[in-house]
mmCIF file of N, CA and C in Angstrom:
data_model
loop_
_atom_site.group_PDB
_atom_site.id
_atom_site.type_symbol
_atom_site.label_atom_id
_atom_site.label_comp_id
_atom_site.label_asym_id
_atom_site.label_seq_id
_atom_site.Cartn_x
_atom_site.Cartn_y
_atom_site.Cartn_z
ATOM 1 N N UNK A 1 -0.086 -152.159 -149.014
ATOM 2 C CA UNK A 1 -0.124 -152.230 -147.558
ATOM 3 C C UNK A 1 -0.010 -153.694 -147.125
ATOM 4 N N UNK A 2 0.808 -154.061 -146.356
ATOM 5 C CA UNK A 2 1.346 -155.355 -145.681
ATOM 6 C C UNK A 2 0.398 -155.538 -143.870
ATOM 7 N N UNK A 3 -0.186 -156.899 -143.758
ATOM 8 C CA UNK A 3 -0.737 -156.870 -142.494
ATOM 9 C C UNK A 3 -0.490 -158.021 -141.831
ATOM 10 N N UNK A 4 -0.087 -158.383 -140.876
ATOM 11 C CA UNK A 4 0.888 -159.657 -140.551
ATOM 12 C C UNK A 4 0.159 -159.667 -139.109
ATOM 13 N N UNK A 5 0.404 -161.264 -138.560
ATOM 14 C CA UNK A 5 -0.172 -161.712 -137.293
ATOM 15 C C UNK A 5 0.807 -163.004 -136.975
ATOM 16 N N UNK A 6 0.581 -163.444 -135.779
ATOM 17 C CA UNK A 6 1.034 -165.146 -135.598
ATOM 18 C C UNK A 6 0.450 -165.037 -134.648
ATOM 19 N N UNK A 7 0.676 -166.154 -134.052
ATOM 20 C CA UNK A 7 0.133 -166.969 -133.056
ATOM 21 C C UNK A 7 0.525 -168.319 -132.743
ATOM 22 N N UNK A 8 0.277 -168.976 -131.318
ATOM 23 C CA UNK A 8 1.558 -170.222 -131.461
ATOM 24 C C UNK A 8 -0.079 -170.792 -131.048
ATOM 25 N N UNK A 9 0.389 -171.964 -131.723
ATOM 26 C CA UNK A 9 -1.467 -173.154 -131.366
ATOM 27 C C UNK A 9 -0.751 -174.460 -130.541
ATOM 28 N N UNK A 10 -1.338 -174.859 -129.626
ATOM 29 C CA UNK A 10 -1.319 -176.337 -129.421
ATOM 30 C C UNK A 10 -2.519 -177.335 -129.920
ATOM 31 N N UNK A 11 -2.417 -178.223 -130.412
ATOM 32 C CA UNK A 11 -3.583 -179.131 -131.088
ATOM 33 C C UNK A 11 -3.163 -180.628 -130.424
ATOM 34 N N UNK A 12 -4.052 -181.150 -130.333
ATOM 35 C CA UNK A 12 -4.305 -182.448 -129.807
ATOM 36 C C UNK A 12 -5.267 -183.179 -129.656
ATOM 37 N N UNK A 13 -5.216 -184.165 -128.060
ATOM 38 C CA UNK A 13 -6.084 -184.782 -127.930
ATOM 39 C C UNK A 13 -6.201 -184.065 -126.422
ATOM 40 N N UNK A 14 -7.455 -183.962 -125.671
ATOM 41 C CA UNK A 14 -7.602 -183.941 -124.005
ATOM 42 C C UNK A 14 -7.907 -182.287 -123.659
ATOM 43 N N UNK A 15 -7.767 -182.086 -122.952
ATOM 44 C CA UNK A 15 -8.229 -180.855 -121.761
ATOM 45 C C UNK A 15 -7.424 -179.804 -122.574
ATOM 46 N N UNK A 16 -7.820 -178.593 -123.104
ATOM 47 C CA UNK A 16 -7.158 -177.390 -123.067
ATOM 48 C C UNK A 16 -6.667 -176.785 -122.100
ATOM 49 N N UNK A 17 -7.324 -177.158 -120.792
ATOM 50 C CA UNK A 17 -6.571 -176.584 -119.220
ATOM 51 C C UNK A 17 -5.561 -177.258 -118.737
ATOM 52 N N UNK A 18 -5.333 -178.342 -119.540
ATOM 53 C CA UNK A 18 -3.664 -179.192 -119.352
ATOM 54 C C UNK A 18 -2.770 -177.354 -119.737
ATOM 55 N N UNK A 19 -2.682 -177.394 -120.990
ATOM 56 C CA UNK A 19 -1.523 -176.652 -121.517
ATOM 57 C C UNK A 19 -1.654 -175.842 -120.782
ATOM 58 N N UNK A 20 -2.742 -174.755 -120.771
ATOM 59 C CA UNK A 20 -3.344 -173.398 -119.932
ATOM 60 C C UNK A 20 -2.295 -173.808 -118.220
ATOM 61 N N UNK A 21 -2.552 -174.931 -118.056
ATOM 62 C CA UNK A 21 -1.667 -174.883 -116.576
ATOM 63 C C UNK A 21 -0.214 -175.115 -117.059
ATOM 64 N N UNK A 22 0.099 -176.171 -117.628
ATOM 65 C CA UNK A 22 1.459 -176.054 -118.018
ATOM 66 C C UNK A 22 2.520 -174.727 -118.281
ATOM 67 N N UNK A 23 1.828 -174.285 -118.920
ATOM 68 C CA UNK A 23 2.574 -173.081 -119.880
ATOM 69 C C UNK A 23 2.222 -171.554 -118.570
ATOM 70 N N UNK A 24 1.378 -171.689 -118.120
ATOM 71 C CA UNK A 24 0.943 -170.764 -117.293
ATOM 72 C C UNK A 24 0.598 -169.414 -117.540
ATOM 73 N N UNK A 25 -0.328 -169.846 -118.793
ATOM 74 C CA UNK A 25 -0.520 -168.446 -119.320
ATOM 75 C C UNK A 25 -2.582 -168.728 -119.994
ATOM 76 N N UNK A 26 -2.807 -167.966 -119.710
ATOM 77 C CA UNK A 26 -4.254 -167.657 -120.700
ATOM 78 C C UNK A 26 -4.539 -167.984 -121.790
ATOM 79 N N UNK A 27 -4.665 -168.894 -122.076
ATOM 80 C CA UNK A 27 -5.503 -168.403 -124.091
ATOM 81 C C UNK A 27 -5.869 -167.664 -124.309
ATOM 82 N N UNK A 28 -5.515 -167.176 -125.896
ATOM 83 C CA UNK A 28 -6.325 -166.104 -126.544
ATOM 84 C C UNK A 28 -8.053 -166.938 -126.959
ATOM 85 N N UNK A 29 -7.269 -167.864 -127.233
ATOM 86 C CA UNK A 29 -9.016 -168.867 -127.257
ATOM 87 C C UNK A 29 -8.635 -170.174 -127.305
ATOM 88 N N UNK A 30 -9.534 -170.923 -126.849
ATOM 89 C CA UNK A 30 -8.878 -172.520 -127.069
ATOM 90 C C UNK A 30 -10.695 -173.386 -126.906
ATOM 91 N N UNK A 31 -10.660 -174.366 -127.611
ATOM 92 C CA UNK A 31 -11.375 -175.794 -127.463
ATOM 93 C C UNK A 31 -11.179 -176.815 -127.051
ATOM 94 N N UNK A 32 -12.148 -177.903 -126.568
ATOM 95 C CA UNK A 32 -11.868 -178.988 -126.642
ATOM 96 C C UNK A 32 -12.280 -179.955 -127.882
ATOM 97 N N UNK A 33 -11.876 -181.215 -127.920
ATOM 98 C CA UNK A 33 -12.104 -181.749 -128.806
ATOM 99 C C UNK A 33 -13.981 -182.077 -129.396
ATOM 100 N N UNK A 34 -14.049 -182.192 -128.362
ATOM 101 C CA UNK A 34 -15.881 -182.477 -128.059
ATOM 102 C C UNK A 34 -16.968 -181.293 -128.367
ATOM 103 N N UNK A 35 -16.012 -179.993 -128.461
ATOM 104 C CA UNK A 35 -16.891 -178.840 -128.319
ATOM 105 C C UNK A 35 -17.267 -178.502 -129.719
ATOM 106 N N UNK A 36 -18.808 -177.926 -129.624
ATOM 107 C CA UNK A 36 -19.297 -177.934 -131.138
ATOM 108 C C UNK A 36 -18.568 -176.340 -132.241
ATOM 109 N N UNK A 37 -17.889 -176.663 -133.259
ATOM 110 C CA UNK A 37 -17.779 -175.904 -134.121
ATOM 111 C C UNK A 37 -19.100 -174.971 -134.509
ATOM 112 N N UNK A 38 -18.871 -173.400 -134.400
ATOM 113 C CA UNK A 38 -19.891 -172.713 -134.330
ATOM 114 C C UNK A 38 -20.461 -172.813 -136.100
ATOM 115 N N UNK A 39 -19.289 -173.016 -136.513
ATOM 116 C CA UNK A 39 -19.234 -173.003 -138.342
ATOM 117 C C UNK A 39 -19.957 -173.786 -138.719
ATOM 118 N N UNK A 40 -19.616 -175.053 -138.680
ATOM 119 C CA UNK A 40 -20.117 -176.006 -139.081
ATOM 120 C C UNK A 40 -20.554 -176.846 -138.300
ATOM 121 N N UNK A 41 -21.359 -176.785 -137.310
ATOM 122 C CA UNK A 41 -22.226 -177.480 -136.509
ATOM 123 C C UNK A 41 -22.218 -178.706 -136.304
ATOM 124 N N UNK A 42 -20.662 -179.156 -136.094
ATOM 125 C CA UNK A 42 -20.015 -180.171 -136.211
ATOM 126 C C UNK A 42 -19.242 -179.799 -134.828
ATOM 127 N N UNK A 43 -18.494 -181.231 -134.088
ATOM 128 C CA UNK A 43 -17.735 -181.105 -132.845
ATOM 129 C C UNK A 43 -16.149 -180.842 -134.035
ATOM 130 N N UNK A 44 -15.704 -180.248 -132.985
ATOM 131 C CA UNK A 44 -14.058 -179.663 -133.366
ATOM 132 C C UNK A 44 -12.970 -180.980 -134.063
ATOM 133 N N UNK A 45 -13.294 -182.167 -133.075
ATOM 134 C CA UNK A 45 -12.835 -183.031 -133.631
ATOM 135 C C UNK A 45 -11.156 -182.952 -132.756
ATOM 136 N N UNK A 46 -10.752 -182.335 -132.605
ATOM 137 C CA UNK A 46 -9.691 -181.850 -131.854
ATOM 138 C C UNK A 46 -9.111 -181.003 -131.135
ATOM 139 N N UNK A 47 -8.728 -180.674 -129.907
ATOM 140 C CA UNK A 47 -8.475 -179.866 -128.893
ATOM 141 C C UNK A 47 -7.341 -178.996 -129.659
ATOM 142 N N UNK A 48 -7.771 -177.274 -129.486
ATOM 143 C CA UNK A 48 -6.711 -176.461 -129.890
ATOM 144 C C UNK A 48 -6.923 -175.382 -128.746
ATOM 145 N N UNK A 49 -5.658 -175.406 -128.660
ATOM 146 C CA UNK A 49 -5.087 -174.009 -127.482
ATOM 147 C C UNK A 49 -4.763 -172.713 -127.998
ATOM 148 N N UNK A 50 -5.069 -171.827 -127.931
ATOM 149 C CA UNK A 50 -4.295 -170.549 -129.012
ATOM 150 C C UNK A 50 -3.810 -169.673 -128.396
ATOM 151 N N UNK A 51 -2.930 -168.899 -128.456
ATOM 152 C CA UNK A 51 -2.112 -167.917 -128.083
ATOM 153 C C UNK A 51 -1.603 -166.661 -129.380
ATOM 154 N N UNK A 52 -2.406 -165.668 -129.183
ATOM 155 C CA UNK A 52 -2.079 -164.609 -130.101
ATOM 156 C C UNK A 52 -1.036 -163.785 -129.526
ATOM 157 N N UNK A 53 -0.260 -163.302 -130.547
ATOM 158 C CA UNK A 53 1.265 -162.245 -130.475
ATOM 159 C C UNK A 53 0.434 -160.980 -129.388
ATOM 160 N N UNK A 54 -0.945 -160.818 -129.474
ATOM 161 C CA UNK A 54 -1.168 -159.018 -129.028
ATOM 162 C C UNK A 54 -0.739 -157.982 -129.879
ATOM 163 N N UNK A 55 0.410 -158.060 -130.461
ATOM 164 C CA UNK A 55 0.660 -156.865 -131.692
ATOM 165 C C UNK A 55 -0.131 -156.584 -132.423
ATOM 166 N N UNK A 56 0.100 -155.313 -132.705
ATOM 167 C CA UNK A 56 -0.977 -155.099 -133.912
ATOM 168 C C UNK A 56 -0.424 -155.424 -135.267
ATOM 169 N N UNK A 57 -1.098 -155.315 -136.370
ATOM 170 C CA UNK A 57 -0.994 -155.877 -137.661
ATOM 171 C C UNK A 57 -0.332 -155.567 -138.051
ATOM 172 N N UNK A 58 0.194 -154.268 -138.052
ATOM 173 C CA UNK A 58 1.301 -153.306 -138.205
ATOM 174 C C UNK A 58 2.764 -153.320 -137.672
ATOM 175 N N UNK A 59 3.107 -154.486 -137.162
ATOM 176 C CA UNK A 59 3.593 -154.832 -136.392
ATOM 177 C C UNK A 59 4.427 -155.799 -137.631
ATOM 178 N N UNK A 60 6.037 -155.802 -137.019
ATOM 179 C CA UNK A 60 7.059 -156.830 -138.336
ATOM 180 C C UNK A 60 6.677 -157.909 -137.364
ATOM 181 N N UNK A 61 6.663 -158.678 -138.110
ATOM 182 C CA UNK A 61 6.996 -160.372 -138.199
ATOM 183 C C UNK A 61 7.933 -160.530 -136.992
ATOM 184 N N UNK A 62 8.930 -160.441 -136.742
ATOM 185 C CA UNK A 62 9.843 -160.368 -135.908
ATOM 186 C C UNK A 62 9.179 -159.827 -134.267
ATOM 187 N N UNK A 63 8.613 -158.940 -134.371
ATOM 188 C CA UNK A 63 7.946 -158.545 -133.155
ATOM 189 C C UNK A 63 6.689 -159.474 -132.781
ATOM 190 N N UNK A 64 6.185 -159.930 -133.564
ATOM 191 C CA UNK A 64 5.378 -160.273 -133.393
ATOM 192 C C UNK A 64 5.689 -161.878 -132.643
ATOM 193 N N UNK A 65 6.684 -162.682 -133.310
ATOM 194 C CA UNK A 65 7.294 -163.633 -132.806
ATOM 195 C C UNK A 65 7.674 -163.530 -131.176
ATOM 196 N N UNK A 66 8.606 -162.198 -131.270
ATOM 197 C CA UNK A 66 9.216 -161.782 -130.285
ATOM 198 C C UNK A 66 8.087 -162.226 -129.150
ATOM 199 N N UNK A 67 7.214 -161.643 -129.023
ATOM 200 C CA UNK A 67 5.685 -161.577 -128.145
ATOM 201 C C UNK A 67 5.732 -162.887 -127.862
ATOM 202 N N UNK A 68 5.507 -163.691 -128.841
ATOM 203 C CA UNK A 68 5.133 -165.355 -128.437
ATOM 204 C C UNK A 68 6.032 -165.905 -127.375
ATOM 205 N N UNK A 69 7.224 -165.884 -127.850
ATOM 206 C CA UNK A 69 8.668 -166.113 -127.325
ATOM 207 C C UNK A 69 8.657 -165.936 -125.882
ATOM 208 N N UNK A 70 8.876 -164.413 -125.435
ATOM 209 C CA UNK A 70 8.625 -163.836 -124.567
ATOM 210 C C UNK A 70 7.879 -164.902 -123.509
ATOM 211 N N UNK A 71 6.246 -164.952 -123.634
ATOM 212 C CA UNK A 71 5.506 -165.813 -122.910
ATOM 213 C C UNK A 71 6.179 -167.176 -122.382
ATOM 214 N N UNK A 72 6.336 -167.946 -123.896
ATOM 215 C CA UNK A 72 6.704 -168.968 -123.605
ATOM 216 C C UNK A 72 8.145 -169.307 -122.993
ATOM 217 N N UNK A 73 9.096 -168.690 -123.366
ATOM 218 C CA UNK A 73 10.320 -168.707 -122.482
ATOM 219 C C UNK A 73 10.135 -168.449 -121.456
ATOM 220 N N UNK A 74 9.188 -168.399 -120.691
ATOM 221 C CA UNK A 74 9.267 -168.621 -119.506
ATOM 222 C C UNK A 74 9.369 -169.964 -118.426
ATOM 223 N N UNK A 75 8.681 -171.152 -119.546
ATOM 224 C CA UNK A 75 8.680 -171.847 -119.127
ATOM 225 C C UNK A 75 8.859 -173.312 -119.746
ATOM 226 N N UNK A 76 9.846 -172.779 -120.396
ATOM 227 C CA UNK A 76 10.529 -174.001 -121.888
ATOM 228 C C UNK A 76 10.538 -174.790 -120.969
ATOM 229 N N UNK A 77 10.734 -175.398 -119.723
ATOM 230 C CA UNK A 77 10.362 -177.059 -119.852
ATOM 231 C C UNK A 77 9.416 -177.690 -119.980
ATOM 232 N N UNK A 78 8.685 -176.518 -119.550
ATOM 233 C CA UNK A 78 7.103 -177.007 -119.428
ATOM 234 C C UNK A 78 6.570 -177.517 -121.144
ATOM 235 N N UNK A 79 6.868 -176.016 -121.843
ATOM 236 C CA UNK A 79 6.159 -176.120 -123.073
ATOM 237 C C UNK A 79 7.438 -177.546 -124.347
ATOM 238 N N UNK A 80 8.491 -177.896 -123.545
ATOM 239 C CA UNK A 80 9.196 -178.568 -124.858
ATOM 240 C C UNK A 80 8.318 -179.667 -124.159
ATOM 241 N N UNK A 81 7.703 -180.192 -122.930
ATOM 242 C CA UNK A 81 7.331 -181.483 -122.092
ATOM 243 C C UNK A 81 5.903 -181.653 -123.252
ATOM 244 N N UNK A 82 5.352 -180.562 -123.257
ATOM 245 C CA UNK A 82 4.244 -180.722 -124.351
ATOM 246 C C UNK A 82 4.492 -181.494 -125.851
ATOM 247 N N UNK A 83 5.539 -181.481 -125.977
ATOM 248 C CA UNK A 83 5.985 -182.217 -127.546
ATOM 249 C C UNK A 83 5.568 -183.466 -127.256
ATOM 250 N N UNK A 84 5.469 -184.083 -126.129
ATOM 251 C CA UNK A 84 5.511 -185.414 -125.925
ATOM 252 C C UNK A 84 3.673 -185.954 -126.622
ATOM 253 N N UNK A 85 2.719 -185.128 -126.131
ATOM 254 C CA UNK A 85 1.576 -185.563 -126.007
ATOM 255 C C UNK A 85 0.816 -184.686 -127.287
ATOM 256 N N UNK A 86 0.999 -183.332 -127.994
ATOM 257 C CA UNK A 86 0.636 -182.607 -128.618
ATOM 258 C C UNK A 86 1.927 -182.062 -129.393
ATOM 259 N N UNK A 87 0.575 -181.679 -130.521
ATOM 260 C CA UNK A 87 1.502 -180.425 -131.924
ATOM 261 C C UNK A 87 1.860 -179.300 -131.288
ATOM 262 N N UNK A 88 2.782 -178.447 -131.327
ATOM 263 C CA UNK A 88 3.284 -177.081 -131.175
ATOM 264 C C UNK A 88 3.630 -176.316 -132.668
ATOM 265 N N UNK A 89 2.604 -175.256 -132.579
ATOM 266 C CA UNK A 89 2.794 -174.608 -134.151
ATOM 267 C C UNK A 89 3.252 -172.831 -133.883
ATOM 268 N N UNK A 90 3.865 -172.319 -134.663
ATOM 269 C CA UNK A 90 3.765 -171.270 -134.657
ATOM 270 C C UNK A 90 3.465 -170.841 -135.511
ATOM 271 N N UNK A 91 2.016 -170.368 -135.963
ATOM 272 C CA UNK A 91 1.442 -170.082 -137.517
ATOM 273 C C UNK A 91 1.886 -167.634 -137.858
ATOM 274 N N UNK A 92 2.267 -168.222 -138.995
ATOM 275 C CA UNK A 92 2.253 -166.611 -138.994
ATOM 276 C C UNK A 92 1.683 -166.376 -140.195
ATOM 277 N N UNK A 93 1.044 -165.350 -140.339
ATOM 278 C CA UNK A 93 0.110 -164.691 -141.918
ATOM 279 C C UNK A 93 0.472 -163.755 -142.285
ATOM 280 N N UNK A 94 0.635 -163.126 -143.633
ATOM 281 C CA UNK A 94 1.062 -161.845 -143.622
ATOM 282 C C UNK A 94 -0.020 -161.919 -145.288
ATOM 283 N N UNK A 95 -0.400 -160.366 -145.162
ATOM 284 C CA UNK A 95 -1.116 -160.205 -146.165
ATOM 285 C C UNK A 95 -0.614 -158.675 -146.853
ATOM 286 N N UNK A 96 -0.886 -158.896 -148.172
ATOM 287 C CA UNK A 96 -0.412 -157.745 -148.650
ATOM 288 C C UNK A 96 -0.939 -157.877 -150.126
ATOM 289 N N UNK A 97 -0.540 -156.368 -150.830
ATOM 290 C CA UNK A 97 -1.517 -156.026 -152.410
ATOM 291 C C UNK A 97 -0.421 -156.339 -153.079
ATOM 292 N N UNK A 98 0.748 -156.826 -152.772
ATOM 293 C CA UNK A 98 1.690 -157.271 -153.795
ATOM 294 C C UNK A 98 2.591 -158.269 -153.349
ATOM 295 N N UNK A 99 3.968 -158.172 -153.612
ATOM 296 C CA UNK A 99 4.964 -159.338 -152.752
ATOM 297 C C UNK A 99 5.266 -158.935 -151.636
ATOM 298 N N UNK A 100 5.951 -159.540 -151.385
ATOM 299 C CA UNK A 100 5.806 -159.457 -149.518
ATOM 300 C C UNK A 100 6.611 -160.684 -149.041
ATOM 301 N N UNK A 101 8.200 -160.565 -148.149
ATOM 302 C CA UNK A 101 8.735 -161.693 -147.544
ATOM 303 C C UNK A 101 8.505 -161.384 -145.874
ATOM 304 N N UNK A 102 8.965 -162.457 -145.262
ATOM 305 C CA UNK A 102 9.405 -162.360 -143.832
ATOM 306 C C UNK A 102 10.895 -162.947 -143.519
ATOM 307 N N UNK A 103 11.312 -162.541 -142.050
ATOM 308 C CA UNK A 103 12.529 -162.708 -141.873
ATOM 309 C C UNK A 103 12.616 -163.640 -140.079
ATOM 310 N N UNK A 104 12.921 -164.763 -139.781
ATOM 311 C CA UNK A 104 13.643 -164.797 -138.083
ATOM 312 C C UNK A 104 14.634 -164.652 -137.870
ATOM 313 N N UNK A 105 14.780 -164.175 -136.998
ATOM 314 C CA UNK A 105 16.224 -163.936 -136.620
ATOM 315 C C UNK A 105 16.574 -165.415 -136.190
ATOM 316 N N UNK A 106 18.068 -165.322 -136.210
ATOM 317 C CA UNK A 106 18.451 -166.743 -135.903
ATOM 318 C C UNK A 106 18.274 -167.293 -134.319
ATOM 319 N N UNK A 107 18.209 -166.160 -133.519
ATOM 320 C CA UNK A 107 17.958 -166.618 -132.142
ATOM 321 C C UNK A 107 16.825 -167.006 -131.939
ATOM 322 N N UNK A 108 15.192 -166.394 -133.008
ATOM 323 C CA UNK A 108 14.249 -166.797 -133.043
ATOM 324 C C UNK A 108 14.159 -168.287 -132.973
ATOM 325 N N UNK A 109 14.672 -168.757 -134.911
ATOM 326 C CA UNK A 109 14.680 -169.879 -134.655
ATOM 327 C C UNK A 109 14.841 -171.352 -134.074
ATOM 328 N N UNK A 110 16.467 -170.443 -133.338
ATOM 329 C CA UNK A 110 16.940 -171.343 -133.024
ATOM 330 C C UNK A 110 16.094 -171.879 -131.280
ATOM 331 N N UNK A 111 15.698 -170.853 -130.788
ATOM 332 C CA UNK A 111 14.290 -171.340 -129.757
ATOM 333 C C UNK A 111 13.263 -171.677 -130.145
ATOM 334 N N UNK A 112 12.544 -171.411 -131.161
ATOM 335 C CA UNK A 112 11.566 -172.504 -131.700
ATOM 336 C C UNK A 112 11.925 -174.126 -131.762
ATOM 337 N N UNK A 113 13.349 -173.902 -131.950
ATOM 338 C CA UNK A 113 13.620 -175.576 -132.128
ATOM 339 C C UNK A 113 13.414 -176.000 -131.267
ATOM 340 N N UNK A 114 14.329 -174.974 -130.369
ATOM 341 C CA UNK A 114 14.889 -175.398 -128.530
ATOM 342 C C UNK A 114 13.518 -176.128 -127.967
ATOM 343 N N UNK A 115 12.548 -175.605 -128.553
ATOM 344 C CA UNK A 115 10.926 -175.594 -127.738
ATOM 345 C C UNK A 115 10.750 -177.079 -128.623
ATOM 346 N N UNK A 116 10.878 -177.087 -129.646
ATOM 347 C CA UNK A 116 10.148 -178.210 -130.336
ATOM 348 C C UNK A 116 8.727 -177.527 -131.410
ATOM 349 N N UNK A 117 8.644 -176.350 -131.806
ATOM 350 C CA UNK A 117 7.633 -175.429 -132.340
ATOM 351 C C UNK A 117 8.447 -176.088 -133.360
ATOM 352 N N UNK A 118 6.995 -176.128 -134.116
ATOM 353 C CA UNK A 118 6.613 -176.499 -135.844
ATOM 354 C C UNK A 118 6.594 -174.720 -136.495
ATOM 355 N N UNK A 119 6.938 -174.150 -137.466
ATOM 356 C CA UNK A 119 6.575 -172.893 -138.248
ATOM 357 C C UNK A 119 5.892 -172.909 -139.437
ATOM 358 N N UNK A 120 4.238 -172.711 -139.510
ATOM 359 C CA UNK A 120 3.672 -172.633 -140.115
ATOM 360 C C UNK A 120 3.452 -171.179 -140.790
ATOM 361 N N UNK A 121 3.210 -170.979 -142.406
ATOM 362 C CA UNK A 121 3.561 -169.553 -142.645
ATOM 363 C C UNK A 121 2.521 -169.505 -143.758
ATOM 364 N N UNK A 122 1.861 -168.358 -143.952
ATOM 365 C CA UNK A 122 0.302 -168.164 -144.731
ATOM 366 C C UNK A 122 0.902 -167.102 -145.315
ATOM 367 N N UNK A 123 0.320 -166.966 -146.776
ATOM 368 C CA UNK A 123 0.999 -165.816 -147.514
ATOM 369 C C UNK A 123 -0.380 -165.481 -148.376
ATOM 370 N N UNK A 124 -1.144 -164.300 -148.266
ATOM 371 C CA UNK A 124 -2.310 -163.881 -149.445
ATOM 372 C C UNK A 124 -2.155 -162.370 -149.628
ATOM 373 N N UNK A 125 -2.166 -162.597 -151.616
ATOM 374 C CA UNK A 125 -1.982 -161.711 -151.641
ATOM 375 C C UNK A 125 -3.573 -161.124 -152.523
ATOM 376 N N UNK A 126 -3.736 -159.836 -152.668
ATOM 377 C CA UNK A 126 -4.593 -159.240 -153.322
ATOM 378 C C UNK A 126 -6.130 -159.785 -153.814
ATOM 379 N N UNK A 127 -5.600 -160.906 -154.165
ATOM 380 C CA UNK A 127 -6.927 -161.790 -154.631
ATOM 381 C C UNK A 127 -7.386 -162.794 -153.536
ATOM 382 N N UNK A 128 -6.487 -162.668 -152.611
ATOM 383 C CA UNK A 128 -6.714 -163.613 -151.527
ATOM 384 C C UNK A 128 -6.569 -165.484 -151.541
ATOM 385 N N UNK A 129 -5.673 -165.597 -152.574
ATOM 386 C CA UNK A 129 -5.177 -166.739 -153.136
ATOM 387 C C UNK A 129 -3.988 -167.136 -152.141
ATOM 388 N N UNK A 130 -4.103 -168.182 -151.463
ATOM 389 C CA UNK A 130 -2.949 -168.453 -150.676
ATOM 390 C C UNK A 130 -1.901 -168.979 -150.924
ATOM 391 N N UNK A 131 -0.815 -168.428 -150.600
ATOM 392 C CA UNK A 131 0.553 -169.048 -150.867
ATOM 393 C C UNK A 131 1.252 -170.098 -149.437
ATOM 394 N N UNK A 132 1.084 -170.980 -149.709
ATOM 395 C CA UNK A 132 1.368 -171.466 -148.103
ATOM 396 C C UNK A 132 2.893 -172.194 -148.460
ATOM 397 N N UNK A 133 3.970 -172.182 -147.119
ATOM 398 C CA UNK A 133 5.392 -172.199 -147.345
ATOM 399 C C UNK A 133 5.515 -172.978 -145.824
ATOM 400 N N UNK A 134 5.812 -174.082 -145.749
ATOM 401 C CA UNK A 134 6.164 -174.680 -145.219
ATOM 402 C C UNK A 134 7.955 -174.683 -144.476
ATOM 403 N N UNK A 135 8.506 -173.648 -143.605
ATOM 404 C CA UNK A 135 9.477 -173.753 -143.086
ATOM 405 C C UNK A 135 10.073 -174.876 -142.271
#
């Protein structure tokens, strides 16, 4: 069984309600840099914005992108203006009891660029040993 997610992050320095207005959309969750890590009872150290796909797990890779996309094409000047001051990631995970690839379509990618999105990609399988792949 295969279970897959993404999510696009902004990381930086300053206000999470910068991007939140920029982009004009909600976080799925976001910090500031100052705010205490519940984990480790430590400050964050750095401002992250998050934005989850909404799909469920069950959900291809491709759809799940799709979702991000969606949002943010709405307002590619806004979000490529963000390259200037912050990271843009699009992290995706996929988990599964054996091998397991993913696929973008080329129009995907080729708007991730358009945007200035980094593609970060998490791969665990069975033992929960990570395979991490740098696109």
């Amino acid at each position: 069984m295969t279970s897959q997610y993404a999510y696009f992050q902004v990381t930086g320095c300053g206000d999470p309600g910068v991007v939140t207005k920029a982009v004009g959309i909600d976080p799925s969750s976001c910090n500031s840099s100052a705010e205490i890590n519940p984990k480790t009872k430590c400050p964050w150290g750095v401002m992250k914005w998050r934005l989850d796909s909404g799909e469920p797990d069950d959900a291809s890779v491709q759809q799940h992108v799709d979702s991000i996309l969606l949002w943010l094409n709405r307002r590619p000047s806004a979000v490529k203006e963000l390259c200037d001051e912050y990271d843009l990631t699009l992290h995706i995970c996929c988990r599964a009891s054996d091998t397991f690839g993913m696929h973008l379509t080329r129009d995907q990618t080729r708007l991730l660029g358009q945007l200035g999105i980094a593609i970060d990609y998490d791969g665990y399988v069975d033992d929960r040993k990570t395979i991490e792949c740098e696109l």
